[in-house]
Amino acid sequence: MLELPNTSLIEGNLIRWGKTGDGPPLVAIHGTPFSSQVWRNIVPHLTDRRTVYYFDLAGYGQSEMREGQDVSLAVQNKVLSVLFQEWGLERPDVLAHDFGGATVLRAYYLNGLRYRSLTIFDAVALAPWGSPLVQHVRQHEAAFVGMPEYMHLALLHAYLKTAAHHPLSEEALEIYSKPWTGPIGQPAFYRQIAQMDQKFTDEIQDLYGPLDCPVTVLWGESDEWIPCEKGTQLADLISTKGCIPVPGAGHLLQEDHPEAIVSAVLKQVLNEHPID
């Protein structure tokens, strides 16, 4: 498990974060409905070459969860911008998944953040997005919040299992479920779903163009949440390279094939510092 010993107050939210390793900075941004623990099998392979910064998005994981909280994509890029300032980062390498992808793109186009490289995969970035569950929760949030715990856990587990192509281990299922349980976690789970709104990617989609840094786009070939075709479309817009499909992987590439993510980041490192 990754440790998040630090807390910052940003946009009225207590944000938990950690860092480890040695070398140039790399920032890892998770997606929904996950937490920074998605990087637990990836970070250890990067720490001899990078100082890795990771955090839980506002309203996720170990970060603060409270009634009436704004946890939408509108606030997440602001959180990222302030963290860059607190950490003293100007052009770190960036690794982003799902809502993390939307967050780094919003921060680039709206907040002026710049990256030394971007590795982005299975990202929420192009319309249309939002599953039938998302639409239903947005219309009936109170009913979902008030469900008995056993019903909530059944729904939560079923939802999480569809993220991966291979069956999730009991350990992984427990790690990803835990923040969303209990009297604080259950309402928080439906709060973040109810605040999912395509307008936050519509706001920047027309701005997409090649970033001023190397961009690698990976995509789970069997992603049932966001089809691989979206990866191809995104790569055509923001990268000078094509999308790299990962066979045997779903939306949660970190569980299905974490080595593909590690390889993509290390290839970028070797491109900067070729071995003689």
Coordinates of C-alpha atoms in Angstrom, one line a residue:
M1 CA 0.0 0.0 0.0
L2 CA 1.1 3.5 -0.7
E3 CA 1.5 5.8 2.3
L4 CA -0.2 9.3 2.2
P5 CA 1.3 11.0 5.3
N6 CA 0.8 14.6 4.1
T7 CA -2.3 16.8 4.1
S8 CA -2.9 20.1 2.2
L9 CA -5.9 22.3 2.4
I10 CA -6.9 23.2 -1.2
E11 CA -10.1 24.8 -2.4
G12 CA -11.6 24.1 1.0
N13 CA -10.7 20.4 0.8
L14 CA -8.2 18.4 2.8
I15 CA -6.1 16.5 0.3
R16 CA -3.9 13.6 1.3
W17 CA -0.7 13.0 -0.6
G18 CA 2.7 11.3 -0.5
K19 CA 5.9 11.1 -2.4
T20 CA 8.7 8.6 -2.8
G21 CA 11.8 7.9 -4.8
D22 CA 14.7 9.8 -6.2
G23 CA 15.2 11.7 -9.4
P24 CA 13.2 14.1 -11.6
P25 CA 9.6 14.5 -10.5
L26 CA 6.7 12.4 -11.8
V27 CA 3.1 13.1 -10.7
A28 CA 0.5 10.3 -10.9
I29 CA -3.2 11.2 -11.0
H30 CA -5.8 8.5 -10.5
G31 CA -9.4 8.3 -11.8
T32 CA -12.9 7.4 -10.6
P33 CA -14.0 5.5 -8.5
F34 CA -10.4 4.7 -7.5
S35 CA -7.7 6.3 -5.4
S36 CA -3.9 6.7 -5.5
Q37 CA -3.7 3.0 -4.5
V38 CA -4.0 2.2 -8.2
W39 CA -0.3 3.1 -8.4
R40 CA 0.8 0.7 -5.6
N41 CA 2.1 -1.9 -8.1
I42 CA 3.7 0.7 -10.4
V43 CA 5.4 3.3 -8.2
P44 CA 8.0 0.8 -6.8
H45 CA 9.3 0.2 -10.3
L46 CA 9.9 3.9 -10.9
T47 CA 11.4 5.2 -7.7
D48 CA 15.0 4.6 -8.7
R49 CA 14.6 7.0 -11.6
R50 CA 11.9 9.4 -10.5
T51 CA 10.6 11.1 -7.4
V52 CA 6.9 10.1 -7.6
Y53 CA 4.2 12.3 -6.2
Y54 CA 0.7 10.9 -5.8
F55 CA -2.5 12.1 -4.1
D56 CA -6.2 11.3 -3.7
L57 CA -8.5 13.6 -5.7
A58 CA -10.8 15.8 -3.7
G59 CA -13.6 13.6 -2.3
Y60 CA -11.7 10.3 -3.0
G61 CA -9.7 7.8 -1.1
Q62 CA -8.2 9.2 2.1
S63 CA -8.9 12.8 1.1
E64 CA -11.7 14.6 2.9
M65 CA -15.3 13.5 2.1
R66 CA -18.2 15.7 3.4
E67 CA -21.8 16.6 2.6
G68 CA -22.3 19.3 0.1
Q69 CA -18.7 19.0 -1.2
D70 CA -17.8 19.9 -4.8
V71 CA -15.9 16.9 -6.1
S72 CA -16.5 17.5 -9.8
L73 CA -13.9 17.8 -12.5
A74 CA -14.3 21.6 -12.1
V75 CA -12.3 21.5 -8.8
Q76 CA -9.8 18.7 -9.6
N77 CA -7.6 20.7 -12.0
K78 CA -7.5 23.5 -9.4
V79 CA -6.3 21.1 -6.8
L80 CA -3.6 19.8 -9.1
S81 CA -2.4 23.4 -9.9
V82 CA -2.1 24.2 -6.2
L83 CA -0.2 20.9 -5.5
F84 CA 2.2 21.8 -8.3
Q85 CA 2.9 25.1 -6.6
E86 CA 3.3 23.4 -3.1
W87 CA 5.6 20.8 -4.5
G88 CA 7.6 23.4 -6.4
L89 CA 7.1 21.7 -9.8
E90 CA 7.3 23.3 -13.2
R91 CA 7.5 20.6 -15.8
P92 CA 7.2 17.2 -14.1
D93 CA 6.5 13.9 -16.0
V94 CA 2.8 13.1 -15.6
L95 CA 1.0 9.8 -15.5
A96 CA -2.8 10.0 -15.7
H97 CA -5.8 7.6 -15.8
D98 CA -9.6 8.1 -16.4
F99 CA -10.7 11.3 -14.5
G100 CA -7.0 11.9 -13.9
G101 CA -6.7 12.3 -17.7
A102 CA -9.4 14.9 -17.8
T103 CA -7.8 16.7 -14.8
V104 CA -4.3 17.0 -16.5
L105 CA -5.9 18.1 -19.7
R106 CA -8.1 20.7 -18.0
A107 CA -5.0 21.9 -16.0
Y108 CA -3.0 22.2 -19.2
Y109 CA -5.5 24.1 -21.2
L110 CA -7.2 26.1 -18.5
N111 CA -4.6 26.6 -15.8
G112 CA -1.4 26.7 -17.9
L113 CA 0.3 23.8 -16.3
R114 CA 3.1 22.3 -18.4
Y115 CA 4.6 18.8 -18.4
R116 CA 7.9 17.3 -19.4
S117 CA 6.0 14.3 -20.7
L118 CA 2.5 12.9 -20.4
T119 CA 1.6 9.2 -20.3
I120 CA -2.2 9.0 -20.4
F121 CA -4.5 6.0 -20.6
D122 CA -8.2 5.1 -20.7
A123 CA -8.9 8.7 -20.1
V124 CA -12.2 10.6 -19.8
A125 CA -11.6 13.2 -22.4
L126 CA -14.0 13.0 -25.4
A127 CA -17.8 13.1 -25.6
P128 CA -19.9 11.2 -25.2
W129 CA -19.2 9.6 -21.8
G130 CA -21.2 8.6 -18.8
S131 CA -22.7 5.2 -18.3
P132 CA -26.4 4.4 -17.7
L133 CA -25.5 4.0 -14.0
V134 CA -24.1 7.6 -14.0
Q135 CA -27.3 8.9 -15.5
H136 CA -29.5 7.0 -13.1
V137 CA -27.6 8.1 -10.0
R138 CA -27.7 11.7 -11.2
Q139 CA -31.5 11.5 -11.2
H140 CA -31.9 9.5 -8.0
E141 CA -28.9 10.3 -5.8
A142 CA -30.8 10.3 -2.5
A143 CA -32.3 6.9 -3.2
F144 CA -28.9 5.4 -3.7
V145 CA -27.4 7.1 -0.7
G146 CA -30.2 5.6 1.5
M147 CA -29.8 2.0 0.3
P148 CA -29.0 -0.6 2.9
E149 CA -25.3 -1.3 3.2
Y150 CA -25.5 -4.8 1.8
M151 CA -27.2 -3.5 -1.4
H152 CA -24.6 -0.7 -1.7
L153 CA -21.8 -3.2 -1.4
A154 CA -23.3 -5.5 -4.0
L155 CA -23.6 -2.6 -6.5
L156 CA -20.2 -1.3 -5.7
H157 CA -18.4 -4.6 -6.1
A158 CA -20.3 -5.4 -9.3
Y159 CA -19.4 -2.0 -10.7
L160 CA -15.7 -2.3 -9.8
K161 CA -15.4 -5.7 -11.3
T162 CA -16.4 -4.4 -14.7
A163 CA -13.4 -2.1 -14.8
A164 CA -10.9 -4.9 -15.3
H165 CA -10.6 -7.5 -18.0
H166 CA -9.3 -10.1 -15.7
P167 CA -11.0 -10.9 -12.4
L168 CA -10.0 -8.5 -9.6
S169 CA -8.2 -10.1 -6.7
E170 CA -10.0 -10.0 -3.3
E171 CA -7.2 -7.7 -2.1
A172 CA -7.8 -5.2 -5.0
L173 CA -11.5 -5.3 -4.5
E174 CA -11.1 -4.5 -0.8
I175 CA -8.6 -1.7 -1.5
Y176 CA -10.9 0.0 -4.0
S177 CA -14.1 -0.6 -2.1
K178 CA -13.0 0.5 1.4
P179 CA -13.1 4.3 0.9
W180 CA -16.7 4.1 -0.3
T181 CA -18.2 2.2 2.6
G182 CA -19.7 3.3 5.9
P183 CA -21.8 6.5 6.8
I184 CA -19.2 8.8 5.1
G185 CA -18.0 6.7 2.2
Q186 CA -21.4 5.5 0.9
P187 CA -22.8 9.0 0.3
A188 CA -19.4 10.1 -1.1
F189 CA -19.5 7.4 -3.7
Y190 CA -22.8 8.5 -5.1
R191 CA -21.9 12.2 -4.6
Q192 CA -19.0 11.9 -7.1
I193 CA -21.1 10.0 -9.6
A194 CA -23.9 12.6 -9.3
Q195 CA -21.4 15.3 -10.1
M196 CA -20.1 13.7 -13.3
D197 CA -20.9 16.1 -16.1
Q198 CA -19.7 16.0 -19.7
K199 CA -19.7 19.8 -19.8
F200 CA -16.3 19.7 -18.0
T201 CA -14.7 18.0 -21.0
D202 CA -16.8 19.8 -23.5
E203 CA -15.3 22.9 -22.1
I204 CA -11.8 22.0 -23.4
Q205 CA -12.4 19.5 -26.2
D206 CA -12.3 22.1 -28.9
L207 CA -8.9 23.2 -27.6
Y208 CA -7.2 19.9 -28.0
G209 CA -4.1 19.9 -30.1
P210 CA -0.6 18.4 -29.8
L211 CA 0.9 19.2 -26.4
D212 CA 4.3 20.9 -26.1
C213 CA 5.8 17.7 -24.7
P214 CA 6.0 14.0 -25.6
V215 CA 2.6 12.3 -25.1
T216 CA 2.1 8.6 -24.9
V217 CA -1.5 7.3 -25.1
L218 CA -2.2 3.8 -23.9
W219 CA -5.6 2.1 -23.9
G220 CA -7.0 -1.2 -22.7
E221 CA -8.0 -3.1 -25.9
S222 CA -11.0 -4.6 -24.0
D223 CA -12.0 -1.4 -22.1
E224 CA -15.8 -1.8 -21.5
W225 CA -16.1 1.7 -19.9
I226 CA -14.4 3.8 -22.6
P227 CA -13.8 1.9 -25.9
C228 CA -10.3 1.8 -27.4
E229 CA -11.6 3.9 -30.4
K230 CA -11.6 6.8 -28.0
G231 CA -7.9 6.3 -27.4
T232 CA -7.2 6.4 -31.1
Q233 CA -9.2 9.7 -31.4
L234 CA -7.5 11.2 -28.4
A235 CA -4.0 10.3 -29.6
D236 CA -4.7 11.8 -33.0
L237 CA -5.6 15.1 -31.3
I238 CA -3.0 15.5 -28.5
S239 CA 0.0 13.4 -29.5
T240 CA 2.4 13.0 -32.5
K241 CA 2.2 9.2 -32.0
G242 CA -0.7 6.8 -32.3
C243 CA -2.6 5.2 -29.5
I244 CA -1.0 2.0 -28.1
P245 CA -3.6 -0.7 -27.5
V246 CA -2.9 -3.1 -24.7
P247 CA -4.3 -6.6 -25.4
G248 CA -6.0 -8.4 -22.5
A249 CA -6.6 -5.2 -20.6
G250 CA -9.8 -3.4 -19.6
H251 CA -10.3 0.1 -18.2
L252 CA -8.2 -0.6 -15.1
L253 CA -4.9 -1.1 -16.9
Q254 CA -3.1 -0.9 -13.5
E255 CA -4.6 -4.2 -12.5
D256 CA -4.7 -6.0 -15.9
H257 CA -1.2 -5.1 -17.2
P258 CA 0.7 -2.7 -14.9
E259 CA 3.9 -3.6 -16.7
A260 CA 2.6 -1.8 -19.8
I261 CA 2.4 1.5 -17.8
V262 CA 5.9 1.0 -16.3
S263 CA 7.3 0.2 -19.7
A264 CA 5.8 3.3 -21.3
V265 CA 7.2 5.6 -18.6
L266 CA 10.7 3.9 -18.6
K267 CA 10.8 4.2 -22.4
Q268 CA 10.3 7.9 -22.0
V269 CA 13.2 8.0 -19.5
L270 CA 15.5 6.1 -21.9
N271 CA 14.5 8.5 -24.7
E272 CA 15.8 11.4 -22.6
H273 CA 19.0 9.5 -21.4
P274 CA 19.9 6.8 -24.0
I275 CA 22.1 4.0 -22.9
D276 CA 25.4 4.2 -24.7

